[in-house]
Coordinates of C-alpha atoms in Angstrom, one line a residue:
M149 CA 0.0 0.0 0.0
S150 CA 1.5 3.4 -1.0
A151 CA 2.0 6.0 1.6
E152 CA -0.5 8.8 1.7
I153 CA 0.9 12.1 0.2
P154 CA 0.8 14.7 3.0
P155 CA -1.1 18.0 2.3
V156 CA 0.9 21.0 1.3
P157 CA 0.4 24.7 1.9
V158 CA -2.0 26.4 -0.5
A159 CA 0.6 28.9 -1.7
R160 CA 3.1 26.2 -2.5
A161 CA 0.5 24.1 -4.4
L162 CA -0.5 27.2 -6.4
V163 CA 3.0 28.0 -7.4
E164 CA 3.6 24.5 -8.5
L165 CA 0.5 24.6 -10.6
L166 CA 1.5 27.8 -12.2
A167 CA 5.0 26.4 -13.0
T168 CA 3.4 23.3 -14.5
R169 CA 1.4 25.5 -16.8
G170 CA 4.5 27.1 -18.2
I171 CA 4.5 30.3 -16.2
D172 CA 8.1 31.2 -15.5
R173 CA 7.8 34.9 -14.5
A174 CA 5.6 37.0 -12.4
F175 CA 5.5 40.8 -11.9
C176 CA 4.3 42.2 -8.6
V177 CA 3.9 45.0 -6.1
P178 CA 4.0 43.2 -2.7
G179 CA 1.1 43.2 -0.2
E180 CA 0.4 41.7 3.1
S181 CA -2.7 40.0 1.8
Y182 CA -0.7 37.5 -0.2
L183 CA 2.5 37.2 1.8
P184 CA 2.4 33.3 1.8
L185 CA 2.4 33.4 -2.0
L186 CA 5.5 35.6 -2.1
D187 CA 7.2 33.2 0.3
A188 CA 6.4 30.2 -1.8
L189 CA 7.8 32.0 -4.9
L190 CA 11.2 32.3 -3.2
D191 CA 11.9 28.6 -3.6
S192 CA 10.3 28.2 -7.0
P193 CA 11.4 28.3 -10.7
I194 CA 9.2 31.3 -11.2
D195 CA 11.2 34.5 -11.6
L196 CA 9.6 37.3 -9.5
I197 CA 10.1 40.9 -10.7
V198 CA 9.2 43.6 -8.1
C199 CA 7.7 46.7 -9.7
R200 CA 7.1 50.2 -8.4
H201 CA 3.4 50.5 -9.2
E202 CA 0.7 48.0 -10.0
S203 CA -0.1 49.6 -13.4
G204 CA 3.6 49.0 -14.3
A205 CA 3.4 45.4 -13.1
G206 CA 0.3 44.8 -15.1
F207 CA 1.7 46.4 -18.3
A208 CA 4.9 44.4 -17.9
A209 CA 2.9 41.2 -17.6
L210 CA 0.9 42.1 -20.7
A211 CA 4.0 42.8 -22.7
D212 CA 5.5 39.5 -21.4
A213 CA 2.3 37.7 -22.7
Q214 CA 2.9 39.4 -26.1
A215 CA 6.5 38.3 -26.1
T216 CA 5.9 34.6 -25.1
R217 CA 2.3 34.0 -26.3
R218 CA 1.7 32.5 -22.9
P219 CA -0.3 33.9 -20.0
G220 CA 1.3 36.9 -18.4
L221 CA 1.1 37.0 -14.6
F222 CA 1.0 39.8 -12.1
L223 CA 0.3 39.8 -8.4
V224 CA -1.3 42.7 -6.5
S225 CA -2.6 43.3 -3.1
R226 CA -6.3 43.8 -2.2
G227 CA -8.3 47.0 -2.9
P228 CA -6.1 49.8 -4.2
G229 CA -3.5 47.3 -5.5
A230 CA -6.1 45.6 -7.7
T231 CA -7.7 48.8 -8.9
N232 CA -4.3 50.2 -9.8
G233 CA -3.8 47.1 -12.0
S234 CA -7.1 47.5 -13.7
I235 CA -5.6 49.5 -16.6
A236 CA -3.7 46.4 -17.7
I237 CA -6.8 44.2 -17.4
H238 CA -8.7 46.6 -19.7
S239 CA -5.9 46.7 -22.2
A240 CA -5.5 42.9 -22.3
M241 CA -9.3 42.6 -23.0
H242 CA -9.0 44.9 -26.0
D243 CA -5.8 43.2 -27.1
A244 CA -7.2 39.7 -26.8
A245 CA -4.1 38.8 -24.7
P246 CA -3.9 36.1 -22.0
L247 CA -3.3 37.9 -18.8
V248 CA -3.7 36.7 -15.2
M249 CA -4.1 39.0 -12.2
I250 CA -3.9 37.2 -8.8
C251 CA -5.0 39.6 -6.0
G252 CA -5.4 39.3 -2.3
Q253 CA -8.7 39.7 -0.5
V254 CA -9.8 40.3 3.1
A255 CA -10.2 37.2 5.3
R256 CA -13.3 35.2 4.7
S257 CA -14.7 36.1 8.2
E258 CA -14.6 39.8 7.1
L259 CA -16.3 39.4 3.7
G260 CA -19.3 41.7 3.2
R261 CA -18.5 43.8 6.3
H262 CA -16.8 46.7 4.4
A263 CA -13.5 45.6 5.9
F264 CA -10.2 47.4 5.2
Q265 CA -9.6 47.5 1.5
E266 CA -12.4 45.1 0.7
V267 CA -13.6 45.0 -2.9
D268 CA -16.2 43.0 -4.6
Y269 CA -14.0 41.9 -7.5
R270 CA -16.8 40.3 -9.5
K271 CA -18.6 43.7 -9.7
T272 CA -15.5 45.8 -10.1
F273 CA -13.9 43.8 -12.9
G274 CA -16.9 42.1 -14.4
D275 CA -17.0 44.4 -17.4
L276 CA -13.2 44.6 -17.8
A277 CA -12.1 40.9 -17.7
K278 CA -13.0 37.8 -19.5
W279 CA -13.6 36.0 -16.2
V280 CA -13.5 37.0 -12.5
V281 CA -13.5 34.5 -9.7
Q282 CA -13.0 34.6 -5.9
V283 CA -11.8 31.3 -4.3
D284 CA -13.2 31.0 -0.8
D285 CA -12.7 27.2 -0.6
P286 CA -9.0 26.1 -0.4
D287 CA -9.9 22.7 -1.8
R288 CA -11.2 24.3 -5.0
L289 CA -8.3 26.6 -5.5
L290 CA -6.2 24.5 -7.9
D291 CA -9.1 23.5 -10.0
T292 CA -10.3 27.1 -10.2
V293 CA -6.9 28.4 -11.2
A294 CA -6.4 25.7 -13.8
R295 CA -9.8 26.7 -15.2
A296 CA -8.9 30.4 -15.2
L297 CA -5.7 29.6 -17.2
D298 CA -7.8 27.7 -19.7
I299 CA -10.3 30.5 -20.1
A300 CA -7.5 33.1 -20.5
T301 CA -6.0 31.2 -23.4
S302 CA -9.0 29.7 -25.2
G303 CA -11.1 31.0 -28.0
R304 CA -10.5 34.8 -28.0
P305 CA -7.8 35.1 -25.3
G306 CA -8.2 37.6 -22.6
P307 CA -7.6 38.6 -19.0
V308 CA -8.8 36.7 -15.9
V309 CA -8.9 38.0 -12.3
I310 CA -8.4 35.6 -9.4
A311 CA -9.1 36.9 -5.9
I312 CA -7.9 34.8 -2.9
P313 CA -8.8 35.7 0.7
E314 CA -5.7 36.1 2.8
D315 CA -6.7 33.3 5.2
V316 CA -7.1 30.8 2.3
F317 CA -3.3 31.1 1.8
E318 CA -2.9 29.8 5.4
A319 CA -4.7 26.5 4.6
T320 CA -3.3 23.2 3.2
V321 CA -4.5 21.2 0.3
A322 CA -3.8 17.8 -1.2
A323 CA -1.0 17.9 -3.7
S324 CA -2.1 17.6 -7.3
N325 CA -0.3 16.8 -10.6
D326 CA -3.2 17.3 -12.9
G327 CA -2.8 20.9 -13.8
A328 CA -2.0 20.3 -17.5
P329 CA -4.2 22.3 -19.9
S330 CA -7.2 20.6 -21.4
I331 CA -6.9 19.3 -25.0
R332 CA -9.0 21.5 -27.2
S333 CA -10.4 20.7 -30.6
G334 CA -12.3 23.9 -31.1
F335 CA -14.8 24.4 -34.0
A336 CA -14.3 22.1 -36.9
L337 CA -12.4 23.5 -39.9
E338 CA -14.6 22.4 -42.8
P339 CA -12.5 21.7 -46.0
E340 CA -15.4 22.8 -48.3
T341 CA -15.4 26.2 -46.6
V342 CA -11.7 26.6 -47.0
R343 CA -12.0 25.7 -50.7
A344 CA -14.8 28.1 -51.1
V345 CA -12.7 30.9 -49.7
A346 CA -9.8 29.9 -52.0
S347 CA -12.1 30.0 -55.0
R348 CA -13.3 33.5 -54.0
L349 CA -9.7 34.7 -53.6
L350 CA -8.7 33.4 -57.0
G351 CA -11.7 34.9 -58.7
A352 CA -11.3 38.4 -57.2
E353 CA -9.6 41.2 -59.1
R354 CA -8.7 43.3 -56.0
P355 CA -8.7 41.2 -52.9
L356 CA -7.4 42.5 -49.6
L357 CA -6.4 40.4 -46.5
I358 CA -6.7 42.1 -43.1
A359 CA -4.4 40.4 -40.6
G360 CA -5.2 40.8 -36.9
N361 CA -3.4 40.2 -33.7
L362 CA -4.5 36.6 -33.3
V363 CA -2.4 35.9 -36.4
N364 CA 0.7 37.6 -35.1
T365 CA 2.6 34.5 -33.8
E366 CA 5.6 32.8 -35.3
R367 CA 3.3 30.0 -36.7
G368 CA 0.7 32.6 -37.8
R369 CA 3.1 34.8 -39.6
A370 CA 4.5 31.9 -41.5
A371 CA 1.0 30.8 -42.5
L372 CA 0.0 34.3 -43.5
A373 CA 3.1 34.7 -45.7
R374 CA 2.2 31.4 -47.5
V375 CA -1.4 32.6 -48.2
V376 CA -0.3 36.1 -49.2
H377 CA 2.3 34.9 -51.7
G378 CA 0.4 31.8 -52.7
F379 CA -2.7 33.8 -53.8
G380 CA -1.0 37.0 -54.6
V381 CA -3.3 38.9 -52.2
P382 CA -2.1 42.2 -50.6
V383 CA -2.3 42.3 -46.8
A384 CA -3.2 45.2 -44.4
A385 CA -2.1 44.9 -40.8
E386 CA -4.4 45.7 -37.9
F387 CA -3.5 48.5 -35.5
R388 CA -0.3 47.8 -33.5
Q389 CA 0.3 44.7 -35.7
Q390 CA 2.6 46.3 -38.2
D391 CA 5.1 43.5 -37.7
V392 CA 2.7 40.7 -38.8
F393 CA 4.0 40.8 -42.4
P394 CA 7.3 42.3 -43.8
N395 CA 6.7 45.9 -44.6
D396 CA 9.2 45.9 -47.5
D397 CA 7.3 43.2 -49.3
R398 CA 5.4 44.4 -52.5
L399 CA 2.2 42.8 -51.1
Y400 CA 2.3 44.8 -47.8
A401 CA -0.6 47.3 -48.2
A402 CA -1.0 49.3 -45.0
Q403 CA -1.3 49.5 -41.2
L404 CA -4.9 50.2 -40.2
G405 CA -4.1 52.6 -37.4
F406 CA -6.0 55.5 -35.9
K407 CA -7.7 57.6 -38.5
I408 CA -5.3 57.0 -41.4
P409 CA -5.6 59.5 -44.3
R410 CA -8.7 59.5 -46.3
A411 CA -6.8 59.1 -49.5
Q412 CA -5.4 55.8 -48.2
I413 CA -8.8 54.5 -47.1
D414 CA -10.1 55.3 -50.6
V415 CA -7.4 53.2 -52.2
L416 CA -8.1 50.3 -49.8
A417 CA -11.8 50.6 -50.2
S418 CA -11.6 49.9 -53.9
A419 CA -11.0 46.2 -52.9
D420 CA -13.7 43.8 -54.2
L421 CA -13.1 41.1 -51.6
L422 CA -12.0 41.3 -48.0
L423 CA -10.6 38.4 -46.0
A424 CA -10.4 39.5 -42.3
V425 CA -8.4 36.9 -40.3
G426 CA -7.7 37.1 -36.5
T427 CA -9.2 40.6 -36.0
D428 CA -12.3 41.5 -34.2
L429 CA -12.8 44.4 -36.6
G430 CA -13.1 47.0 -33.9
D431 CA -13.5 50.7 -34.5
V432 CA -9.8 51.5 -34.8
P433 CA -8.8 49.3 -37.8
T434 CA -12.1 49.8 -39.4
Q435 CA -11.8 53.6 -39.2
G436 CA -14.9 54.0 -37.1
F437 CA -16.7 51.0 -38.7
T438 CA -16.5 52.7 -42.2
F439 CA -14.0 50.3 -43.8
P440 CA -15.5 47.7 -44.0
Q441 CA -18.8 49.5 -43.9
A442 CA -21.0 48.4 -41.0
P443 CA -23.1 46.4 -40.6
V444 CA -23.0 45.0 -44.1
P445 CA -19.8 45.6 -46.0
R446 CA -19.8 46.9 -49.5
Q447 CA -17.3 44.3 -50.6
W448 CA -17.8 40.5 -50.4
M449 CA -16.3 39.7 -47.0
V450 CA -15.1 36.6 -45.1
H451 CA -14.5 37.0 -41.4
V452 CA -12.4 34.4 -39.6
Y453 CA -12.3 34.6 -35.8
P454 CA -12.5 32.2 -32.9
S455 CA -15.3 33.9 -30.9
E456 CA -18.8 34.0 -32.4
E457 CA -19.9 36.6 -29.9
E458 CA -17.1 39.0 -31.0
A459 CA -17.4 38.2 -34.7
A460 CA -21.1 38.9 -34.7
R461 CA -21.0 42.0 -32.6
V462 CA -21.0 44.5 -35.5
Y463 CA -20.6 43.0 -38.9
R464 CA -22.8 40.7 -41.1
P465 CA -20.3 39.4 -43.7
Q466 CA -21.2 37.1 -46.5
M467 CA -19.2 34.3 -44.8
R468 CA -18.2 34.0 -41.2
C469 CA -15.8 31.2 -40.0
I470 CA -15.6 30.6 -36.2
V471 CA -12.3 28.8 -36.2
D472 CA -8.7 29.2 -35.1
P473 CA -7.4 31.9 -37.5
V474 CA -3.9 30.3 -37.8
G475 CA -5.3 26.9 -38.5
F476 CA -7.5 28.4 -41.1
L477 CA -4.6 30.2 -42.8
E478 CA -2.6 26.9 -42.8
A479 CA -5.5 25.1 -44.5
L480 CA -6.0 27.9 -47.0
A481 CA -2.3 27.9 -47.9
G482 CA -2.7 24.3 -49.0
C483 CA -5.3 25.4 -51.6
A484 CA -3.0 27.9 -53.3
P485 CA -2.5 27.6 -57.1
P486 CA 0.8 26.6 -58.6
V487 CA 1.2 30.1 -60.0
P488 CA -0.4 33.0 -58.0
P489 CA -2.3 35.7 -59.8
T490 CA -0.2 38.8 -60.4
R491 CA -2.9 41.5 -60.1
A492 CA -0.3 44.0 -61.2
D493 CA -2.6 47.1 -61.4
W494 CA -4.1 46.5 -57.9
V495 CA -0.8 45.9 -56.2
E496 CA 0.7 48.9 -57.9
S497 CA -2.1 51.2 -56.8
L498 CA -1.4 50.1 -53.2
Q499 CA 2.3 50.4 -53.5
R500 CA 2.0 53.8 -55.1
Y501 CA 0.4 55.1 -51.9
Q502 CA 3.0 53.4 -49.8
R503 CA 5.8 55.0 -51.7
E504 CA 4.2 58.4 -51.2
I505 CA 3.7 58.2 -47.5
R506 CA 7.2 56.8 -47.0
R507 CA 8.8 59.7 -48.7
F508 CA 10.8 61.4 -45.9
D509 CA 10.7 65.1 -45.4
A510 CA 14.1 66.0 -43.9
S511 CA 13.4 69.7 -43.5
P512 CA 13.9 70.8 -39.9
A513 CA 10.9 71.9 -37.8
P514 CA 10.9 75.5 -36.4
D515 CA 10.1 74.5 -32.8
G516 CA 12.1 71.4 -32.0
V517 CA 13.1 68.1 -33.5
S518 CA 10.6 66.5 -35.8
F519 CA 10.2 63.0 -34.3
G520 CA 10.2 61.6 -37.8
H521 CA 13.9 62.2 -38.0
V522 CA 14.4 60.0 -34.9
V523 CA 12.2 57.2 -36.3
E524 CA 13.9 57.3 -39.6
A525 CA 17.3 57.0 -38.0
L526 CA 16.1 54.2 -35.8
D527 CA 14.9 52.3 -38.8
R528 CA 18.3 52.6 -40.4
R529 CA 20.3 51.6 -37.4
M530 CA 18.2 49.1 -35.4
N531 CA 19.0 45.4 -35.7
E532 CA 16.9 43.1 -37.9
D533 CA 15.7 41.2 -34.9
A534 CA 15.1 44.3 -32.7
V535 CA 11.9 44.9 -30.7
L536 CA 10.2 48.3 -30.9
V537 CA 7.9 49.0 -27.9
V538 CA 5.5 51.8 -28.5
D539 CA 3.4 53.8 -26.0
A540 CA 0.3 55.7 -26.8
G541 CA 0.6 59.0 -28.7
N542 CA 0.8 60.8 -32.1
F543 CA 4.5 60.3 -32.3
N544 CA 3.7 56.7 -33.3
T545 CA 2.4 57.8 -36.6
W546 CA 6.0 58.3 -37.7
T547 CA 6.5 54.5 -37.3
Q548 CA 3.6 53.9 -39.7
R549 CA 5.5 56.0 -42.3
H550 CA 9.2 55.6 -41.7
F551 CA 9.9 52.4 -39.7
L552 CA 9.9 49.1 -41.6
F553 CA 9.2 45.9 -39.8
R554 CA 11.2 43.4 -41.7
G555 CA 13.2 40.3 -40.9
E556 CA 12.5 39.4 -37.2
R557 CA 11.7 42.9 -36.0
R558 CA 8.8 42.8 -33.5
M559 CA 6.4 45.5 -32.4
S560 CA 4.8 45.7 -28.9
G561 CA 2.1 48.0 -27.7
T562 CA -1.5 48.0 -26.6
Q563 CA -4.5 48.4 -29.0
A564 CA -6.5 49.9 -26.2
G565 CA -4.6 53.2 -26.5
A566 CA -3.8 53.3 -22.8
M567 CA -0.9 55.6 -21.8
G568 CA 1.9 54.1 -19.8
M569 CA 2.9 50.8 -21.5
G570 CA 6.2 52.0 -22.8
M571 CA 8.6 51.7 -19.9
P572 CA 7.0 48.5 -18.4
G573 CA 6.8 47.0 -21.9
A574 CA 10.5 47.7 -22.5
L575 CA 11.3 46.1 -19.2
A576 CA 9.5 42.9 -20.0
W577 CA 10.9 42.5 -23.5
S578 CA 14.4 43.3 -22.4
L579 CA 14.3 40.8 -19.6
R580 CA 12.7 38.1 -21.8
F581 CA 15.2 38.6 -24.6
P582 CA 18.4 40.1 -23.1
K583 CA 20.4 39.6 -26.2
R584 CA 18.0 41.5 -28.5
Q585 CA 17.9 45.2 -29.0
V586 CA 14.9 46.7 -27.3
V587 CA 13.8 50.3 -28.1
A588 CA 10.8 52.1 -26.6
L589 CA 9.1 55.2 -28.0
I590 CA 7.4 57.1 -25.1
G591 CA 5.7 60.4 -25.0
D592 CA 6.3 62.9 -22.2
G593 CA 2.8 62.4 -20.8
C594 CA 3.2 58.6 -20.8
L595 CA 6.6 58.7 -19.2
M596 CA 5.3 60.6 -16.2
M597 CA 2.7 57.8 -15.7
T598 CA 4.9 54.7 -15.5
G599 CA 8.4 56.0 -15.9
N600 CA 9.1 55.0 -12.3
E601 CA 9.7 51.5 -13.7
L602 CA 13.0 52.7 -14.9
A603 CA 14.0 51.9 -11.3
T604 CA 12.9 48.3 -12.0
V605 CA 14.8 48.3 -15.3
R606 CA 18.0 49.2 -13.4
Q607 CA 17.3 46.8 -10.5
Y608 CA 17.1 43.8 -12.8
G609 CA 19.8 44.8 -15.2
A610 CA 17.6 45.3 -18.2
A611 CA 19.0 47.4 -21.0
P612 CA 16.3 49.0 -23.2
K613 CA 16.9 52.2 -25.0
I614 CA 14.1 54.8 -24.3
F615 CA 13.4 57.7 -26.7
V616 CA 11.2 60.3 -25.0
A617 CA 9.1 62.5 -27.3
D618 CA 8.8 65.7 -25.3
N619 CA 6.7 68.4 -26.9
G620 CA 5.3 69.7 -23.6
S621 CA 1.8 68.6 -24.4
Y622 CA -0.7 65.8 -24.2
G623 CA -0.2 65.7 -28.0
T624 CA -3.0 63.4 -29.1
I625 CA -5.6 65.3 -27.2
R626 CA -4.1 68.6 -28.4
L627 CA -4.5 67.5 -32.0
H628 CA -8.2 66.8 -31.5
Q629 CA -8.5 70.0 -29.6
E630 CA -6.9 72.0 -32.4
K631 CA -9.2 70.5 -34.9
R632 CA -12.4 71.2 -32.9
F633 CA -11.4 74.4 -31.1
P634 CA -8.6 76.0 -33.1
G635 CA -6.2 78.1 -31.1
R636 CA -7.9 77.5 -27.8
V637 CA -5.6 75.5 -25.6
S638 CA -7.1 74.1 -22.4
G639 CA -5.9 71.2 -20.3
T640 CA -3.2 69.9 -22.6
R641 CA 0.0 71.9 -21.8
L642 CA 2.7 70.2 -19.8
S643 CA 5.7 71.4 -17.8
N644 CA 8.3 68.7 -17.8
P645 CA 11.5 68.0 -16.0
D646 CA 14.9 67.5 -17.6
F647 CA 14.4 63.8 -18.5
A648 CA 18.1 63.3 -19.2
R649 CA 19.1 64.4 -15.7
W650 CA 16.1 62.4 -14.3
A651 CA 17.4 59.3 -16.1
Q652 CA 20.9 59.8 -14.7
S653 CA 19.5 59.8 -11.2
F654 CA 18.5 56.2 -11.8
G655 CA 21.9 55.3 -13.1
A656 CA 20.9 55.1 -16.8
A657 CA 22.9 56.5 -19.6
A658 CA 21.3 59.8 -20.7
F659 CA 21.3 61.9 -23.8
T660 CA 19.6 65.1 -24.9
L661 CA 18.6 65.8 -28.5
D662 CA 17.4 69.3 -29.4
T663 CA 18.5 69.7 -33.0
S664 CA 17.8 67.6 -36.1
E665 CA 21.4 67.8 -37.2
R666 CA 22.5 65.6 -34.2
V667 CA 19.8 63.0 -34.5
D668 CA 21.8 60.3 -36.4
A669 CA 24.9 60.7 -34.1
V670 CA 22.8 60.6 -30.9
V671 CA 20.8 57.6 -32.0
A672 CA 23.9 55.7 -32.9
E673 CA 25.5 56.5 -29.6
A674 CA 22.5 55.6 -27.5
L675 CA 22.0 52.3 -29.3
A676 CA 25.7 51.4 -28.7
V677 CA 25.7 51.6 -24.9
D678 CA 25.4 48.3 -23.1
T679 CA 23.1 49.5 -20.3
A680 CA 19.7 51.2 -20.1
A681 CA 19.6 54.5 -21.9
V682 CA 17.2 57.4 -22.1
V683 CA 17.2 60.0 -24.9
H684 CA 15.3 63.2 -24.1
V685 CA 14.1 64.4 -27.5
H686 CA 12.8 68.0 -27.5
T687 CA 10.2 67.4 -30.2
S688 CA 8.2 69.7 -32.4
L689 CA 4.7 70.5 -31.3
Q690 CA 3.9 72.0 -34.7
R691 CA 4.7 68.7 -36.4
L692 CA 2.3 67.0 -34.0
S693 CA 1.8 63.9 -36.2
A694 CA 3.2 62.3 -39.3
F695 CA -0.1 63.3 -41.0
Y696 CA -0.8 66.6 -39.5
T697 CA 1.1 69.9 -39.1
M698 CA -0.4 72.4 -36.7
E699 CA -0.5 76.1 -37.3
M700 CA 1.2 77.9 -34.4
K701 CA -0.1 81.3 -33.3

């Protein structure tokens, strides 16, 4: 008779389950409500990164999920800790990214009594997360966490919130080895459907494939390339997915970012067939649900997405396929003809516009450095396997025009438009791939939200290069303000510190860039240092965007 396996502490059993599921890193801000979990992590294979604010921990975990395509994990304390982390939960929901927030809770005997820092997590996060659960029974903890990880990664991936009362951590549970993920078959991929889509693609004169974030994996990018080249179909990348297909390929058509120029939309809208794969066709890539036109597109459209609820939220396409987008592309690639259609006129019309917007205007701005000069220099000098982390802001429009994702270059940012992802995202990517060049573009407003994570960067020896676009303004809001209320500036001016001296106080290498003539030299010098570096770029407010120049009065 085998000896009975003794029970183990809940926190230790939880850590073992997480490690079994492939989680090897957690970001946190510590709290007394989950001290046993912190103690259990000390002797585990999971690397613990201590951040300076819960929003930073959450953004770092989100970026880590993007980097690994596994669930990102962050740990926060009850109440204020959890609500501080909510920005990452909201962002992960929009990004369809698997993210797990484990948060402490008051003791079970205090629940419902408005105890210190008590929060009803189901109510608070119910509209933000894919699933919210509070585990009051220690014996159900492991099963519940395993289920949460399955939910975070299944169908349309998304964030889950797991609340654990502090006294649950004091209990013991039977050890378990059955934390492996469930085997999923998903919806059946019908061969006749794939063949029908292939037939439509071959018969179209001006087809366009819209590639979304659920395609942007190593396997997905390979399948996408086979379909694009096999059928000779141009591809447009969803917002923040510019790296899903090589930008220097003749079949790369566009990035569907925030309010791209009307002329570009007109060119794209002349397509006679749309194949949208791995995108939920939200309002950003569809330009406010105008391309494709909602609810019934003007073009014949196929929408491939793993969640029927999301796929049917706005559009009524002629064909909807509720399947794994990558599996669909792999099957479709197998139907490609021996010789792809050339569609020379259609491809040339798209490339003509690409050549136009990529034409670089090297003239200096009258009120600071045009950030386009910085982006153009980074494109020339960054490695072919570099990672570009982008925060929210109009300065990112320059990457749409002048930064080419080719080779193994990767892009990281949030589709939710939340400010503050830049520094935590650079931290996560730099720790995950210490031998790769990691560069972050961060606005002055964004930096003052989560720039404190530079301390975390330095503490753990990460070495990202941070380029700060400082135009003394909440630039994106100022652009909208200028269009609606010309010349009336209210609530958008900023007074900033010297970011170079600020960076030096953390021990980072620091540079100041205030003239366009020095851009190339400073970019080269910053990229060459072997430690974290911050480049304070005094950017032009007049050239607020790559697509908009503001009249200064």
